[in-house]
Amino acid sequence: MTTDAVDLRASFHVVTGGAGFIGTNLARALSGAGAEVLILDDLSLGQRGYLPPGKAIRFAQVDVADREALSAALSQASGYPSVEVWHFCANSDIQAGAHDPKLDLRSTFQTTFALLEEMRVRGWTTINFASTSAVYGDQGDTPLNETATLLPISNYGAMKVASEAVIRASCESFLTTARIFRFPNVVGMPATHGVIFDFVRRLIADPICLSVLGNGEQQKPYLHVGELIEAMLFIRCRTAAGHHIFNIGPLDAGTRVNQIAQLVCQAIAPRAAIAYGVDPRGWIGDVPRFRYDVSRLLRLGWKPSKTSSQAVEKAISEIVDHELRGR
Amino acid sequence: MTTDAVDLRASFHVVTGGAGFIGTNLARALSGAGAEVLILDDLSLGQRGYLPPGKAIRFAQVDVADREALSAALSQASGYPSVEVWHFCANSDIQAGAHDPKLDLRSTFQTTFALLEEMRVRGWTTINFASTSAVYGDQGDTPLNETATLLPISNYGAMKVASEAVIRASCESFLTTARIFRFPNVVGMPATHGVIFDFVRRLIADPICLSVLGNGEQQKPYLHVGELIEAMLFIRCRTAAGHHIFNIGPLDAGTRVNQIAQLVCQAIAPRAAIAYGVDPRGWIGDVPRFRYDVSRLLRLGWKPSKTSSQAVEKAISEIVDHELRGR
């Protein structure tokens, strides 16, 4: 299935974090499928320039954790018979959250809490939530399915666990449908953070040497944002009311950080030296390797067409093009 | 092992919620083992009259979620070389939390967050946390061990999941030791809430008829608070640094609510009628039945001496005595 097959005419969708990396791709897809879309974003990581164009897309700059401001922004959706929420705003800077846990508390968890409170009083009963493989923590090479224990090792992962938990509890009171999407590492444009973006920017600034956090052996599954959006819309259309959790990811065991470093060097500065650290982890809360079991999503009928490495290669090409074009 | 065997001389322990049902029993046991104890409690559910006596026990009335007030209260522990924290304050009124999720957010989760922040800046590295079977949600008759999926169906359970998650993440940065105790239903004195306390109070007020929330078939494992304290101190002394999760509970499948209703009637008003509802759940977020797998605790070497029904009978006798004595 491609997103072309999705028909969302006459439906209204709120996308929090819709000016960010994944949110803006989602909002474009929803709008492309005929939906009316209201984007909420505080523009702390997202950018106005990322907002997809179109008459059916509205935007409000708002801190979703601020209940009063959120309520005012959501009043634009009043009068629509059914409103579906895609909660995608969060602090995506995991390293920053390791130094100041209040960042994740506010941007990742309190946004969820405030949003659920608003949904409850407004009688909105469907939420789609951007969760993460980080909820599982570091479980080595065990392939993780959706029933695996949640032992997050970052505050980012912890606040996603917390968000999942309050969403689950809300299914007992007012929510009829909750879809929890657990993302792997997602790559593509518009890049705002992440290993590829970081390497590209730093190699452009210093084409002599690229220094890598950790020993480079970290290995993670990568998915291109285009495939992620396709998978989410597929799940959205193929699941009925209830509480659903889906890992979304490639079928392979992932790509290593040293492979990504080499690919980025090849694209920008083929003669650059690459300096690795000694720690198996890039930073506190970094999960050095994890394996995803995506059989639930395969059974539902969706399969990614790219491997981790293909997703990474495509994203490198897109990001390098964009970064060099601006010069 | 009994708690008599525990020697905590020359150690300093902070007990949040130490004026509440379980906290006050814990504080007494710690003090009995020779520890110095600082109790923090906002007295919203706990009571000053429950505070155990003794020179080595200090008390501060404080809202633990209020970082500034918490910091001031904890300054009493400054100067002690090592401080261990027992985080036991929470909103224990699960039904109230179903109506107003902000109750659980503040009393159960934001207390954990603020406490961890304080521990981090103070260099305190050991936390013992009062968690709950409610983190598992409703998984029917499957015996639940500590690796089971967490799908809470109450805001109370969700905020305990959230608390566990931030504690787990903190083990990557500053905590060296975290012990997560997942309680079953705990009974005993001083009762502040719970099914036995509720039945006793209502039967004393109206000895003609006892109306029960739900159909009475709800079946849960019960543990007497005396055994709970014993188990926690056992775990505390038998586990080294690291992150530990333990279910604590009886070995049996639990006691039904209709059995409890009959026992309370026998004790107070043997001729009272019992009127049951029709719903299998007592309220939104009530888990009608669950089974606990406590084999991890058995392997560590601790075994409860009472069954669920024996724990319930002992607690009924204690609570009835106390409630009738006051008349």
PDB file of C-alpha atoms in Angstrom, chain A residues 2 6 8 56 61 118 146 157 169 171 177 182 185 192 203 208 219 222 229 236 238 264 285 307:
ATOM      1  CA  THR A   2       1.184   3.517  -0.676  1.00  0.00           C
ATOM      2  CA  VAL A   6      -5.565   6.497   1.804  1.00  0.00           C
ATOM      3  CA  LEU A   8      -9.158  10.974   4.573  1.00  0.00           C
ATOM      4  CA  ALA A  56      -6.405  22.746   4.359  1.00  0.00           C
ATOM      5  CA  GLN A  61       2.440  28.218  17.579  1.00  0.00           C
ATOM      6  CA  GLU A 118      -8.165  18.464  26.502  1.00  0.00           C
ATOM      7  CA  GLU A 146       5.750  -5.222  21.562  1.00  0.00           C
ATOM      8  CA  GLY A 157      12.596   6.847  26.785  1.00  0.00           C
ATOM      9  CA  ALA A 169      -5.115   4.187  31.293  1.00  0.00           C
ATOM     10  CA  CYS A 171      -8.508   3.851  27.199  1.00  0.00           C
ATOM     11  CA  THR A 177      -8.794   4.156  19.979  1.00  0.00           C
ATOM     12  CA  ARG A 182       7.231   2.643  18.337  1.00  0.00           C
ATOM     13  CA  ASN A 185      15.811   5.613  14.223  1.00  0.00           C
ATOM     14  CA  THR A 192      16.703  18.657  12.587  1.00  0.00           C
ATOM     15  CA  LEU A 203      32.137  17.498   7.993  1.00  0.00           C
ATOM     16  CA  ILE A 208      39.699  17.188   7.637  1.00  0.00           C
ATOM     17  CA  GLN A 219      24.229  -0.686  15.457  1.00  0.00           C
ATOM     18  CA  TYR A 222      16.961   2.827  10.466  1.00  0.00           C
ATOM     19  CA  ILE A 229       4.545   7.699   7.278  1.00  0.00           C
ATOM     20  CA  ARG A 236      -4.345   3.789  10.981  1.00  0.00           C
ATOM     21  CA  ARG A 238      -6.287  -1.272   9.115  1.00  0.00           C
ATOM     22  CA  VAL A 264      28.904  10.640   4.931  1.00  0.00           C
ATOM     23  CA  GLY A 285      21.145   6.946  27.578  1.00  0.00           C
ATOM     24  CA  THR A 307      16.906  -1.946   4.353  1.00  0.00           C
TER      25      THR A 307
END
